[in-house]
């Protein structure tokens, strides 16, 4: 046993259903994916643009994606983001993850915002789970936004979530319309799927 017969497409469908607003009516999530999608499951994630993101110390991440994965030593990076400044969706997601995500999951959580470094520090300060906050300085000219499909158009939708295999840089899953309340279940299912596929 132990061998998963689920395809990445099955997994994407499962996650979309789980993370759709009012779970079960996945039309909203599917429509968002059709209009804003730039990455899919099994795509190689662009790793170079991570170096432009700014940490809470106000400095760009000179080591880029590798500095995230080296420090955390977790097999999966879960990055969630929203284009809008001071997004309530991001705040709700941090609260939801802090309250319900098991600390034992093999994931490094990363929130990518357009907020100030000080606001990002406040955002994650009270979280019960470790979350690395990163800042997009100018979303209109950001290579990270371009590479990951975050645009002013995507601000109409809920959170963009990228689950990335730390070793390969490959997308395990991508969702461009994830409800903050559904994010915890989405991450749990992605981690379980990844573990079965190893």
PDB file of N, CA, C and O in Angstrom, residues 149-178:
ATOM      1  N   UNK A 149       1.876  35.775 -10.481  1.00  0.00           N
ATOM      2  CA  UNK A 149       0.521  36.086 -10.921  1.00  0.00           C
ATOM      3  C   UNK A 149      -0.262  36.980  -9.988  1.00  0.00           C
ATOM      4  O   UNK A 149      -1.490  36.967 -10.000  1.00  0.00           O
ATOM      5  N   UNK A 150       0.419  37.779  -9.166  1.00  0.00           N
ATOM      6  CA  UNK A 150      -0.281  38.721  -8.293  1.00  0.00           C
ATOM      7  C   UNK A 150      -0.383  40.063  -9.014  1.00  0.00           C
ATOM      8  O   UNK A 150       0.630  40.700  -9.288  1.00  0.00           O
ATOM      9  N   UNK A 151      -1.593  40.442  -9.344  1.00  0.00           N
ATOM     10  CA  UNK A 151      -1.835  41.674 -10.084  1.00  0.00           C
ATOM     11  C   UNK A 151      -2.966  42.441  -9.410  1.00  0.00           C
ATOM     12  O   UNK A 151      -3.621  41.930  -8.508  1.00  0.00           O
ATOM     13  N   UNK A 152      -3.209  43.655  -9.874  1.00  0.00           N
ATOM     14  CA  UNK A 152      -4.336  44.416  -9.327  1.00  0.00           C
ATOM     15  C   UNK A 152      -5.635  43.657  -9.594  1.00  0.00           C
ATOM     16  O   UNK A 152      -6.573  43.726  -8.809  1.00  0.00           O
ATOM     17  N   UNK A 153      -5.686  42.900 -10.674  1.00  0.00           N
ATOM     18  CA  UNK A 153      -6.861  42.062 -10.978  1.00  0.00           C
ATOM     19  C   UNK A 153      -7.046  40.982  -9.911  1.00  0.00           C
ATOM     20  O   UNK A 153      -8.169  40.682  -9.495  1.00  0.00           O
ATOM     21  N   UNK A 154      -5.946  40.409  -9.440  1.00  0.00           N
ATOM     22  CA  UNK A 154      -6.041  39.338  -8.437  1.00  0.00           C
ATOM     23  C   UNK A 154      -6.528  39.853  -7.091  1.00  0.00           C
ATOM     24  O   UNK A 154      -6.978  39.081  -6.249  1.00  0.00           O
ATOM     25  N   UNK A 155      -6.476  41.178  -6.874  1.00  0.00           N
ATOM     26  CA  UNK A 155      -6.949  41.755  -5.609  1.00  0.00           C
ATOM     27  C   UNK A 155      -8.449  41.567  -5.433  1.00  0.00           C
ATOM     28  O   UNK A 155      -8.964  41.676  -4.330  1.00  0.00           O
ATOM     29  N   UNK A 156      -9.157  41.251  -6.520  1.00  0.00           N
ATOM     30  CA  UNK A 156     -10.601  41.018  -6.432  1.00  0.00           C
ATOM     31  C   UNK A 156     -10.914  39.670  -5.787  1.00  0.00           C
ATOM     32  O   UNK A 156     -12.038  39.423  -5.381  1.00  0.00           O
ATOM     33  N   UNK A 157      -9.911  38.800  -5.741  1.00  0.00           N
ATOM     34  CA  UNK A 157     -10.126  37.450  -5.231  1.00  0.00           C
ATOM     35  C   UNK A 157      -9.578  37.334  -3.812  1.00  0.00           C
ATOM     36  O   UNK A 157      -9.090  38.294  -3.244  1.00  0.00           O
ATOM     37  N   UNK A 158      -9.648  36.121  -3.267  1.00  0.00           N
ATOM     38  CA  UNK A 158      -9.169  35.929  -1.905  1.00  0.00           C
ATOM     39  C   UNK A 158      -7.650  35.698  -1.947  1.00  0.00           C
ATOM     40  O   UNK A 158      -6.968  36.240  -2.803  1.00  0.00           O
ATOM     41  N   UNK A 159      -7.109  34.903  -1.075  1.00  0.00           N
ATOM     42  CA  UNK A 159      -5.658  34.741  -0.982  1.00  0.00           C
ATOM     43  C   UNK A 159      -5.086  33.917  -2.129  1.00  0.00           C
ATOM     44  O   UNK A 159      -5.710  32.952  -2.586  1.00  0.00           O
ATOM     45  N   UNK A 160      -3.893  34.272  -2.542  1.00  0.00           N
ATOM     46  CA  UNK A 160      -3.114  33.411  -3.433  1.00  0.00           C
ATOM     47  C   UNK A 160      -2.222  32.553  -2.537  1.00  0.00           C
ATOM     48  O   UNK A 160      -1.594  33.076  -1.610  1.00  0.00           O
ATOM     49  N   UNK A 161      -2.203  31.239  -2.786  1.00  0.00           N
ATOM     50  CA  UNK A 161      -1.426  30.316  -1.951  1.00  0.00           C
ATOM     51  C   UNK A 161      -0.541  29.468  -2.859  1.00  0.00           C
ATOM     52  O   UNK A 161      -1.018  28.904  -3.849  1.00  0.00           O
ATOM     53  N   UNK A 162       0.737  29.390  -2.505  1.00  0.00           N
ATOM     54  CA  UNK A 162       1.705  28.610  -3.269  1.00  0.00           C
ATOM     55  C   UNK A 162       2.364  27.627  -2.314  1.00  0.00           C
ATOM     56  O   UNK A 162       2.993  28.037  -1.347  1.00  0.00           O
ATOM     57  N   UNK A 163       2.214  26.334  -2.578  1.00  0.00           N
ATOM     58  CA  UNK A 163       2.856  25.317  -1.757  1.00  0.00           C
ATOM     59  C   UNK A 163       3.990  24.747  -2.596  1.00  0.00           C
ATOM     60  O   UNK A 163       3.758  24.192  -3.669  1.00  0.00           O
ATOM     61  N   UNK A 164       5.203  24.943  -2.111  1.00  0.00           N
ATOM     62  CA  UNK A 164       6.406  24.695  -2.911  1.00  0.00           C
ATOM     63  C   UNK A 164       7.281  23.650  -2.229  1.00  0.00           C
ATOM     64  O   UNK A 164       7.546  23.740  -1.022  1.00  0.00           O
ATOM     65  N   UNK A 165       7.741  22.687  -3.009  1.00  0.00           N
ATOM     66  CA  UNK A 165       8.688  21.685  -2.514  1.00  0.00           C
ATOM     67  C   UNK A 165      10.044  22.381  -2.346  1.00  0.00           C
ATOM     68  O   UNK A 165      10.607  22.909  -3.309  1.00  0.00           O
ATOM     69  N   UNK A 166      10.554  22.395  -1.135  1.00  0.00           N
ATOM     70  CA  UNK A 166      11.804  23.116  -0.839  1.00  0.00           C
ATOM     71  C   UNK A 166      12.992  22.597  -1.629  1.00  0.00           C
ATOM     72  O   UNK A 166      13.870  23.362  -2.023  1.00  0.00           O
ATOM     73  N   UNK A 167      13.044  21.274  -1.842  1.00  0.00           N
ATOM     74  CA  UNK A 167      14.195  20.687  -2.529  1.00  0.00           C
ATOM     75  C   UNK A 167      14.179  20.929  -4.026  1.00  0.00           C
ATOM     76  O   UNK A 167      15.200  21.236  -4.626  1.00  0.00           O
ATOM     77  N   UNK A 168      13.005  20.785  -4.633  1.00  0.00           N
ATOM     78  CA  UNK A 168      12.930  20.840  -6.097  1.00  0.00           C
ATOM     79  C   UNK A 168      12.503  22.200  -6.641  1.00  0.00           C
ATOM     80  O   UNK A 168      12.730  22.498  -7.802  1.00  0.00           O
ATOM     81  N   UNK A 169      11.850  23.018  -5.791  1.00  0.00           N
ATOM     82  CA  UNK A 169      11.319  24.293  -6.276  1.00  0.00           C
ATOM     83  C   UNK A 169      10.053  24.124  -7.093  1.00  0.00           C
ATOM     84  O   UNK A 169       9.580  25.060  -7.728  1.00  0.00           O
ATOM     85  N   UNK A 170       9.488  22.937  -7.043  1.00  0.00           N
ATOM     86  CA  UNK A 170       8.281  22.649  -7.826  1.00  0.00           C
ATOM     87  C   UNK A 170       7.034  22.983  -7.018  1.00  0.00           C
ATOM     88  O   UNK A 170       6.996  22.800  -5.804  1.00  0.00           O
ATOM     89  N   UNK A 171       6.001  23.486  -7.700  1.00  0.00           N
ATOM     90  CA  UNK A 171       4.714  23.760  -7.049  1.00  0.00           C
ATOM     91  C   UNK A 171       4.022  22.448  -6.730  1.00  0.00           C
ATOM     92  O   UNK A 171       3.761  21.647  -7.626  1.00  0.00           O
ATOM     93  N   UNK A 172       3.734  22.209  -5.470  1.00  0.00           N
ATOM     94  CA  UNK A 172       2.917  21.070  -5.076  1.00  0.00           C
ATOM     95  C   UNK A 172       1.459  21.428  -5.344  1.00  0.00           C
ATOM     96  O   UNK A 172       0.680  20.625  -5.828  1.00  0.00           O
ATOM     97  N   UNK A 173       1.106  22.676  -5.051  1.00  0.00           N
ATOM     98  CA  UNK A 173      -0.251  23.155  -5.282  1.00  0.00           C
ATOM     99  C   UNK A 173      -0.258  24.671  -5.363  1.00  0.00           C
ATOM    100  O   UNK A 173       0.587  25.337  -4.764  1.00  0.00           O
ATOM    101  N   UNK A 174      -1.227  25.191  -6.119  1.00  0.00           N
ATOM    102  CA  UNK A 174      -1.410  26.635  -6.261  1.00  0.00           C
ATOM    103  C   UNK A 174      -2.903  26.912  -6.207  1.00  0.00           C
ATOM    104  O   UNK A 174      -3.693  26.180  -6.799  1.00  0.00           O
ATOM    105  N   UNK A 175      -3.281  27.968  -5.496  1.00  0.00           N
ATOM    106  CA  UNK A 175      -4.682  28.377  -5.465  1.00  0.00           C
ATOM    107  C   UNK A 175      -4.701  29.900  -5.448  1.00  0.00           C
ATOM    108  O   UNK A 175      -4.065  30.517  -4.599  1.00  0.00           O
ATOM    109  N   UNK A 176      -5.439  30.493  -6.384  1.00  0.00           N
ATOM    110  CA  UNK A 176      -5.504  31.946  -6.471  1.00  0.00           C
ATOM    111  C   UNK A 176      -6.766  32.522  -5.843  1.00  0.00           C
ATOM    112  O   UNK A 176      -7.050  33.702  -6.008  1.00  0.00           O
ATOM    113  N   UNK A 177      -7.537  31.705  -5.131  1.00  0.00           N
ATOM    114  CA  UNK A 177      -8.781  32.204  -4.535  1.00  0.00           C
ATOM    115  C   UNK A 177      -9.108  31.397  -3.290  1.00  0.00           C
ATOM    116  O   UNK A 177     -10.149  30.774  -3.195  1.00  0.00           O
ATOM    117  N   UNK A 178      -8.202  31.394  -2.326  1.00  0.00           N
ATOM    118  CA  UNK A 178      -8.374  30.597  -1.111  1.00  0.00           C
ATOM    119  C   UNK A 178      -8.911  31.463   0.024  1.00  0.00           C
ATOM    120  O   UNK A 178      -8.330  32.497   0.349  1.00  0.00           O
TER     121      UNK A 178
END
